[in-house]
Amino acid sequence: MNTASHLSLRLKATYPIFLLLGLSMTLACKKQNPDKQAITEPISAVKLIDLSDKYLAYGKDFQLDLNGDKRADFLFTAFHVSYDLNTKAKLVFQLLSTTTTRIAVNTTNESTPVLLKGQKVETTTYNGYEWFHVGEIILTEKFYGNGPTYWSGNFTSNGLRYLPFHLLVNGKYYSGWLEISTDTDKEQVRLHRAGIALQPDLPVVAGE
């Protein structure tokens, strides 16, 4: 057999190998780029509201109307509670939703999800929480009296935390958030900003 014949047979023998290598590389590229097939959930833009560091303290209860319809969307109150035969006490900072708003509540401990900047305000139920109209949650508490003094609660932080909510307008829900921090030295809970979705039934991003 001449040299040309040998070369032709060797090339034919390598065809399947090249085909297999090409198929493997194509499949690998498809696995490494799954994002091209992903469907991203739409996010609504928000209307930002400056709350001017409005603060909640004992004797400084207030209502909050977020959309200017002259109805209270939230009630904020602070009060003292005695317990253990009046040997101990706590200062409770509480938020209540109204018929125009709903908040996610864990009914076991009256808490709500705490979001950080960049996290999503869901339109559906958070794990362990249910959305309630006329619900109440404890933002933070100061314990004092016979024993050590300390603070406890999901919003016990001087850093910014975000409380998710839904606002009811004309029969539709608009996702939103409250930007909150706690000043334990001054015994105050401060409200910095709020954000409300411009489109109903869509999530928004806290702090943005």
XYZ file of N, CA and C in Angstrom:
624
model
N 0.858 -1.197 0.000
C 0.000 0.000 0.000
C 0.890 1.242 0.000
N 0.565 2.227 -0.826
C 1.421 3.409 -0.940
C 1.169 4.386 0.204
N 2.002 5.438 0.256
C 1.926 6.419 1.350
C 0.617 7.158 1.358
N 0.077 7.496 0.198
C -1.196 8.229 0.104
C -2.330 7.414 0.678
N -2.322 6.111 0.441
C -3.392 5.244 0.970
C -3.337 5.185 2.478
N -2.115 5.038 3.033
C -1.968 5.029 4.505
C -2.505 6.309 5.123
N -2.183 7.450 4.533
C -2.629 8.738 5.069
C -4.149 8.847 5.036
N -4.775 8.367 3.969
C -6.240 8.427 3.845
C -6.909 7.599 4.922
N -6.367 6.410 5.203
C -6.955 5.536 6.233
C -6.810 6.159 7.617
N -5.655 6.792 7.903
C -5.438 7.420 9.220
C -6.402 8.574 9.435
N -6.667 9.392 8.395
C -7.581 10.514 8.527
C -9.006 10.038 8.775
N -9.416 8.973 8.043
C -10.762 8.439 8.245
C -10.940 7.906 9.651
N -9.858 7.301 10.191
C -9.939 6.714 11.544
C -10.079 7.791 12.613
N -9.554 8.990 12.365
C -9.606 10.045 13.379
C -10.882 10.859 13.313
N -11.706 10.726 12.231
C -12.945 11.496 12.127
C -13.851 11.324 13.331
N -14.146 10.090 13.788
C -15.044 9.928 14.958
C -14.509 10.603 16.208
N -13.192 10.590 16.389
C -12.599 11.209 17.582
C -12.849 12.706 17.578
N -12.647 13.364 16.425
C -12.881 14.809 16.327
C -14.346 15.148 16.526
N -15.220 14.271 16.005
C -16.659 14.518 16.168
C -17.056 14.442 17.631
N -16.523 13.436 18.357
C -16.828 13.281 19.782
C -16.292 14.452 20.593
N -15.085 14.892 20.273
C -14.507 16.037 20.982
C -15.348 17.287 20.748
N -15.787 17.492 19.514
C -16.607 18.659 19.227
C -17.929 18.640 19.959
N -18.566 17.459 20.023
C -19.841 17.319 20.731
C -19.655 17.572 22.219
N -18.562 17.061 22.798
C -18.289 17.253 24.236
C -18.085 18.722 24.553
N -17.356 19.436 23.710
C -17.114 20.862 23.956
C -18.404 21.661 23.858
N -19.279 21.286 22.922
C -20.563 21.991 22.771
C -21.427 21.811 24.005
N -21.495 20.558 24.518
C -22.289 20.294 25.723
C -21.717 21.020 26.926
N -20.374 21.053 27.030
C -19.735 21.729 28.161
C -20.038 23.215 28.145
N -20.033 23.819 26.964
C -20.339 25.246 26.860
C -21.770 25.527 27.275
N -22.685 24.641 26.915
C -24.078 24.832 27.292
C -24.252 24.731 28.785
N -23.520 23.819 29.459
C -23.625 23.683 30.907
C -23.015 24.862 31.630
N -21.961 25.440 31.049
C -21.271 26.541 31.712
C -21.983 27.871 31.530
N -23.009 27.923 30.675
C -23.720 29.174 30.435
C -25.222 29.005 30.636
N -25.634 28.547 31.846
C -27.067 28.343 32.083
C -27.839 29.645 32.205
N -27.133 30.760 32.477
C -27.828 32.026 32.692
C -28.563 32.498 31.437
N -28.114 32.063 30.300
C -28.758 32.492 29.067
C -30.184 31.955 28.980
N -30.451 30.849 29.691
C -31.779 30.257 29.663
C -32.639 30.725 30.831
N -32.040 31.435 31.823
C -32.763 31.818 33.035
C -33.766 32.929 32.744
N -34.909 32.855 33.427
C -35.932 33.893 33.321
C -35.921 34.711 34.604
N -35.633 35.986 34.515
C -35.535 36.849 35.681
C -36.900 37.426 36.020
N -37.267 37.333 37.322
C -38.542 37.881 37.767
C -38.493 39.407 37.691
N -39.518 40.031 37.148
C -39.505 41.496 37.056
C -39.542 42.149 38.430
N -38.870 43.279 38.544
C -38.813 44.063 39.775
C -39.371 45.447 39.482
N -40.214 45.955 40.381
C -40.767 47.292 40.180
C -39.805 48.364 40.668
N -39.774 49.487 39.971
C -39.101 50.677 40.494
C -39.910 51.199 41.682
N -39.291 52.055 42.498
C -39.974 52.520 43.702
C -40.040 54.042 43.761
N -41.038 54.504 44.481
C -41.111 55.910 44.863
C -40.469 56.030 46.232
N -39.436 56.857 46.357
C -38.738 57.036 47.629
C -39.384 58.160 48.433
N -39.537 57.925 49.721
C -40.139 58.906 50.623
C -39.156 59.198 51.754
N -38.798 60.455 51.922
C -37.900 60.873 53.001
C -38.718 61.041 54.288
N -38.408 60.236 55.290
C -39.128 60.306 56.566
C -38.411 61.175 57.598
N -37.306 61.794 57.183
C -36.621 62.822 57.992
C -36.233 62.343 59.385
N -35.808 61.087 59.480
C -35.352 60.530 60.761
C -36.414 60.662 61.859
N -37.654 60.540 61.479
C -38.746 60.577 62.459
C -38.496 59.481 63.489
N -38.680 59.813 64.779
C -38.305 58.833 65.792
C -39.474 58.472 66.710
N -39.414 57.214 67.150
C -40.363 56.677 68.117
C -39.660 56.553 69.461
N -40.267 57.121 70.485
C -39.746 57.034 71.849
C -40.936 56.983 72.802
N -40.661 56.681 74.067
C -41.751 56.656 75.042
C -42.389 58.039 75.127
N -43.705 58.082 74.983
C -44.415 59.365 74.978
C -44.425 60.054 73.630
N -43.856 59.423 72.599
C -43.773 60.014 71.259
C -44.383 59.078 70.219
N -45.572 58.568 70.474
C -46.267 57.719 69.514
C -46.674 58.545 68.287
N -46.810 57.897 67.148
C -47.241 58.622 65.957
C -47.843 57.670 64.925
N -48.530 58.270 63.943
C -49.083 57.536 62.811
C -48.305 57.902 61.559
N -48.347 57.006 60.570
C -47.618 57.253 59.333
C -48.543 57.034 58.137
N -48.697 58.087 57.338
C -49.480 58.028 56.101
C -48.495 58.081 54.943
N -48.329 56.965 54.247
C -47.287 56.866 53.238
C -47.696 57.414 51.874
N -48.970 57.317 51.526
C -49.366 57.714 50.178
C -50.228 58.971 50.143
N -50.328 59.671 51.268
C -50.994 60.963 51.277
C -52.495 60.926 51.105
N -53.133 59.794 51.468
C -54.585 59.731 51.338
C -55.298 60.067 52.650
N -54.530 60.597 53.604
C -55.049 61.032 54.904
C -55.597 59.878 55.747
N -55.055 58.673 55.489
C -55.383 57.515 56.313
C -54.084 56.961 56.883
N -54.128 56.532 58.127
C -52.930 55.986 58.761
C -52.619 54.610 58.189
N -51.427 54.460 57.678
C -50.991 53.155 57.177
C -50.288 52.346 58.258
N -49.611 53.041 59.178
C -48.931 52.383 60.300
C -49.132 53.194 61.573
N -49.162 52.498 62.681
C -49.168 53.121 64.006
C -47.908 52.677 64.739
N -47.198 53.634 65.335
C -45.985 53.344 66.101
C -46.217 53.758 67.549
N -45.901 52.859 68.472
C -46.124 53.147 69.885
C -45.006 52.553 70.727
N -44.711 53.207 71.846
C -43.710 52.722 72.803
C -44.337 52.758 74.197
N -44.175 51.684 74.965
C -44.817 51.599 76.280
C -44.000 50.689 77.199
N -44.200 50.897 78.507
C -43.514 50.096 79.520
C -44.427 48.962 79.989
N -43.828 47.826 80.270
C -44.555 46.664 80.789
C -43.787 46.095 81.976
N -44.487 45.869 83.088
C -43.884 45.229 84.263
C -44.245 43.743 84.273
N -43.344 42.929 84.797
C -43.609 41.487 84.881
C -42.780 40.896 86.019
N -42.939 39.597 86.254
C -42.290 38.922 87.380
C -42.577 39.647 88.692
N -43.881 39.800 88.978
C -44.338 40.448 90.216
C -43.751 41.850 90.365
N -43.694 42.563 89.248
C -43.205 43.945 89.202
C -41.735 44.096 89.592
N -40.985 43.011 89.508
C -39.549 43.102 89.805
C -38.732 43.417 88.548
N -39.338 43.208 87.394
C -38.665 43.482 86.133
C -39.601 44.273 85.232
N -39.020 44.932 84.238
C -39.831 45.713 83.304
C -39.139 45.755 81.947
N -39.890 46.171 80.954
C -39.323 46.341 79.618
C -40.007 47.503 78.912
N -39.247 48.153 78.060
C -39.764 49.228 77.210
C -39.943 48.634 75.819
N -41.185 48.593 75.350
C -41.524 47.921 74.099
C -41.753 48.952 72.994
N -41.114 48.750 71.854
C -41.321 49.583 70.669
C -42.099 48.743 69.656
N -43.316 49.152 69.360
C -44.227 48.318 68.589
C -44.743 49.041 67.339
N -44.926 48.260 66.282
C -45.532 48.752 65.047
C -46.819 47.983 64.807
N -47.869 48.696 64.385
C -49.142 48.073 64.048
C -49.523 48.458 62.623
N -49.915 47.464 61.839
C -50.436 47.750 60.511
C -51.931 48.034 60.613
N -52.496 48.618 59.557
C -53.911 48.991 59.562
C -54.616 48.275 58.408
N -55.829 48.709 58.099
C -56.576 48.085 57.007
C -55.979 48.399 55.644
N -55.094 49.397 55.578
C -54.490 49.768 54.291
C -53.132 49.115 54.066
N -52.622 48.419 55.063
C -51.309 47.793 54.933
C -51.350 46.373 55.494
N -50.414 45.582 55.038
C -50.226 44.270 55.663
C -48.730 44.025 55.842
N -48.415 43.355 56.930
C -47.035 43.048 57.272
C -46.898 41.546 57.484
N -45.698 41.039 57.266
C -45.417 39.623 57.465
C -45.115 39.391 58.947
N -45.885 38.519 59.594
C -45.784 38.326 61.045
C -45.566 36.855 61.374
N -44.611 36.620 62.267
C -44.488 35.313 62.909
C -45.334 35.376 64.173
N -46.465 34.673 64.182
C -47.418 34.806 65.282
C -46.894 34.214 66.588
N -45.831 33.440 66.521
C -45.276 32.852 67.741
C -44.579 33.898 68.591
N -43.803 34.791 67.942
C -43.032 35.777 68.713
C -43.284 37.222 68.269
N -44.305 37.439 67.434
C -44.681 38.779 66.978
C -43.528 39.499 66.278
N -42.743 38.751 65.519
C -41.623 39.350 64.796
C -41.947 39.421 63.309
N -41.109 40.127 62.567
C -41.270 40.264 61.124
C -39.914 40.030 60.468
N -39.875 39.663 59.191
C -38.570 39.503 58.524
C -37.787 40.807 58.530
N -36.499 40.703 58.712
C -35.614 41.868 58.663
C -34.753 41.741 57.418
N -34.838 42.736 56.554
C -34.075 42.711 55.311
C -32.874 43.641 55.392
N -31.842 43.289 54.662
C -30.700 44.169 54.468
C -30.817 44.830 53.096
N -30.068 45.874 52.883
C -30.115 46.587 51.612
C -29.782 45.636 50.473
N -30.614 45.664 49.439
C -30.389 44.802 48.287
C -31.206 43.531 48.290
N -31.833 43.202 49.418
C -32.681 42.020 49.467
C -34.085 42.358 48.968
N -34.794 41.330 48.546
C -36.072 41.528 47.870
C -37.247 41.488 48.839
N -38.184 42.422 48.634
C -39.473 42.394 49.329
C -40.402 41.509 48.516
N -40.766 40.369 49.061
C -41.547 39.389 48.319
C -43.022 39.777 48.232
N -43.669 39.282 47.190
C -45.119 39.432 47.077
C -45.831 38.229 47.682
N -45.086 37.130 47.871
C -45.658 35.920 48.444
C -45.226 35.788 49.905
N -45.615 34.711 50.525
C -45.348 34.517 51.951
C -43.891 34.158 52.202
N -43.279 34.791 53.217
C -41.950 34.400 53.666
C -42.059 33.128 54.491
N -41.009 32.325 54.482
C -41.016 31.091 55.257
C -41.155 31.392 56.750
N -42.224 30.871 57.379
C -42.437 31.083 58.806
C -43.240 32.323 59.144
N -43.647 33.092 58.125
C -44.388 34.334 58.347
C -45.657 34.346 57.483
N -46.665 35.058 57.942
C -47.892 35.243 57.181
C -48.195 36.736 57.077
N -48.779 37.138 55.940
C -49.138 38.539 55.748
C -50.454 38.829 56.466
N -50.457 39.891 57.289
C -51.631 40.243 58.078
C -51.990 41.718 57.913
N -53.286 41.969 57.732
C -53.821 43.310 57.969
C -54.019 43.459 59.477
N -53.925 44.676 59.948
C -54.127 44.971 61.374
C -53.304 43.993 62.214
N -52.049 43.855 61.827
C -51.119 43.019 62.598
C -50.248 43.881 63.482
N -49.553 43.257 64.406
C -48.636 43.998 65.271
C -47.341 43.228 65.431
N -46.248 43.967 65.460
C -44.931 43.366 65.640
C -44.129 44.194 66.629
N -43.192 43.541 67.293
C -42.267 44.217 68.201
C -40.979 44.505 67.424
N -40.628 45.780 67.343
C -39.402 46.165 66.655
C -38.179 45.885 67.519
N -38.247 46.332 68.762
C -37.160 46.112 69.709
C -37.697 46.309 71.124
N -36.976 45.794 72.110
C -37.369 45.932 73.515
C -36.133 46.173 74.381
N -36.309 47.021 75.383
C -35.264 47.237 76.386
C -35.724 46.596 77.692
N -34.939 45.648 78.200
C -35.253 44.969 79.455
C -34.430 45.584 80.588
N -35.084 45.854 81.717
C -34.393 46.488 82.833
C -35.099 46.094 84.133
N -34.553 46.546 85.244
C -35.151 46.238 86.547
C -34.232 45.367 87.375
N -34.796 44.384 88.030
C -34.033 43.474 88.883
C -33.266 42.492 88.004
N -32.066 42.853 87.642
C -31.260 42.038 86.733
C -30.541 42.918 85.731
N -29.840 42.294 84.796
C -29.091 43.082 83.810
C -30.016 43.821 82.856
N -29.527 44.975 82.388
C -30.249 45.745 81.381
C -29.717 45.366 79.999
N -30.635 45.063 79.100
C -30.204 44.686 77.751
C -31.334 44.941 76.765
N -30.958 44.940 75.465
C -31.915 45.153 74.384
C -32.081 43.862 73.588
N -33.273 43.665 73.037
C -33.536 42.477 72.237
C -34.573 42.810 71.164
N -34.482 42.136 70.038
C -35.455 42.356 68.961
C -34.780 42.428 67.609
N -35.548 42.157 66.559
C -34.989 42.091 65.212
C -34.440 43.419 64.708
N -34.932 44.524 65.258
C -34.472 45.837 64.797
C -33.594 46.532 65.833
N -32.971 45.754 66.705
C -32.044 46.315 67.690
C -30.686 46.490 67.026
N -30.526 47.534 66.262
C -29.271 47.791 65.554
C -29.206 49.259 65.182
N -28.010 49.844 65.308
C -27.860 51.226 64.845
C -27.542 51.274 63.352
N -27.389 50.082 62.756
C -27.263 50.004 61.304
C -28.638 49.981 60.662
N -28.683 50.216 59.366
C -29.957 50.287 58.669
C -30.528 48.891 58.428
N -31.793 48.728 58.779
C -32.534 47.494 58.531
C -33.824 47.862 57.798
N -34.388 46.901 57.083
C -35.546 47.184 56.241
C -36.714 46.266 56.595
N -37.862 46.883 56.819
C -39.079 46.165 57.160
C -39.967 46.077 55.925
N -40.299 44.872 55.449
C -41.133 44.744 54.251
C -42.614 44.903 54.572
N -43.360 45.466 53.619
C -44.803 45.597 53.801
C -45.486 45.628 52.436
N -46.801 45.519 52.453
C -47.640 45.699 51.264
C -48.642 46.810 51.548
N -48.761 47.741 50.617
C -49.706 48.849 50.746
C -50.883 48.612 49.798
N -52.100 48.686 50.337
C -53.306 48.460 49.551
C -53.819 49.782 48.982
N -53.860 49.871 47.644
C -54.345 51.073 46.967
C -55.280 50.639 45.841
N -56.535 51.077 45.926
C -57.527 50.766 44.889
C -57.618 49.271 44.600
N -57.578 48.487 45.665
C -57.754 47.047 45.527
C -56.528 46.283 45.089
N -55.375 46.948 44.951
C -54.146 46.281 44.536
C -53.043 46.513 45.568
N -52.140 45.534 45.663
C -51.057 45.615 46.639
C -49.765 46.101 45.986
N -49.133 47.058 46.661
C -47.850 47.596 46.230
C -46.803 47.251 47.287
N -45.763 46.556 46.872
C -44.700 46.176 47.809
C -43.931 47.411 48.264
N -43.405 47.338 49.480
C -42.641 48.475 49.985
C -41.747 48.091 51.146
N -40.976 49.061 51.619
C -40.079 48.843 52.752
C -39.944 50.118 53.569
N -39.664 49.918 54.854
C -39.328 51.010 55.767
C -37.869 50.854 56.177
N -37.123 51.935 56.110
C -35.707 51.933 56.511
C -35.620 52.386 57.965
N -35.113 51.499 58.837
C -35.196 51.701 60.292
C -33.846 51.465 60.945
N -33.571 52.235 61.994
C -32.427 51.967 62.872
C -32.846 52.258 64.307
N -32.070 51.760 65.268
C -32.376 51.957 66.686
C -31.199 52.631 67.385
N -31.480 53.687 68.118
C -30.485 54.372 68.939
C -30.752 53.971 70.385
N -29.995 52.991 70.884
C -30.246 52.487 72.239
C -29.855 53.507 73.306
N -28.881 54.361 73.017
C -28.476 55.375 73.999
C -29.610 56.374 74.246
N -30.299 56.767 73.187
C -31.400 57.731 73.321
C -32.758 57.051 73.468
N -32.766 55.713 73.437
C -34.011 54.937 73.532
C -34.992 55.378 72.462
N -34.519 55.315 71.214
C -35.336 55.745 70.077
C -35.221 54.742 68.925
N -36.335 54.561 68.228
C -36.346 53.867 66.941
C -36.558 54.929 65.870
N -35.668 54.971 64.880
C -35.714 56.039 63.882
C -36.136 55.496 62.510
N -36.970 56.273 61.841
C -37.402 55.965 60.486
C -36.739 56.944 59.533
N -35.987 56.418 58.588
C -35.207 57.263 57.685
C -35.896 57.473 56.336
N -36.270 56.366 55.686
C -36.901 56.454 54.370
C -37.932 55.339 54.222
N -38.769 55.491 53.213
C -39.667 54.420 52.786
C -39.588 54.317 51.275
N -39.864 53.138 50.770
C -39.928 52.919 49.328
C -41.198 52.159 48.995
N -41.934 52.613 47.974
C -43.187 51.978 47.565
C -43.123 51.690 46.066
N -43.504 50.476 45.685
C -43.478 50.075 44.276
C -44.353 50.990 43.421
N -43.895 51.246 42.212
C -44.686 52.019 41.270
C -45.679 51.138 40.514
N -45.447 49.815 40.555
C -46.338 48.867 39.895
C -46.862 47.875 40.924
N -48.141 47.501 40.849
C -48.689 46.555 41.823
C -48.233 45.122 41.560
N -48.307 44.322 42.627
C -48.080 42.876 42.547
C -46.700 42.499 42.013
N -45.720 43.355 42.255
C -44.341 43.061 41.886
C -43.431 43.276 43.092
N -42.365 42.485 43.228
C -41.436 42.725 44.327
C -40.608 43.990 44.088
N -39.993 44.480 45.173
C -39.051 45.589 45.076
C -37.793 45.215 45.840
N -36.754 46.000 45.637
C -35.477 45.752 46.308
C -35.315 46.732 47.458
N -35.072 46.214 48.652
C -34.970 47.061 49.845
C -33.817 48.037 49.739
N -34.105 49.303 50.055
C -33.066 50.326 50.092
C -32.692 50.904 48.755
N -33.353 50.449 47.679
C -32.960 50.908 46.332
C -34.179 51.401 45.555
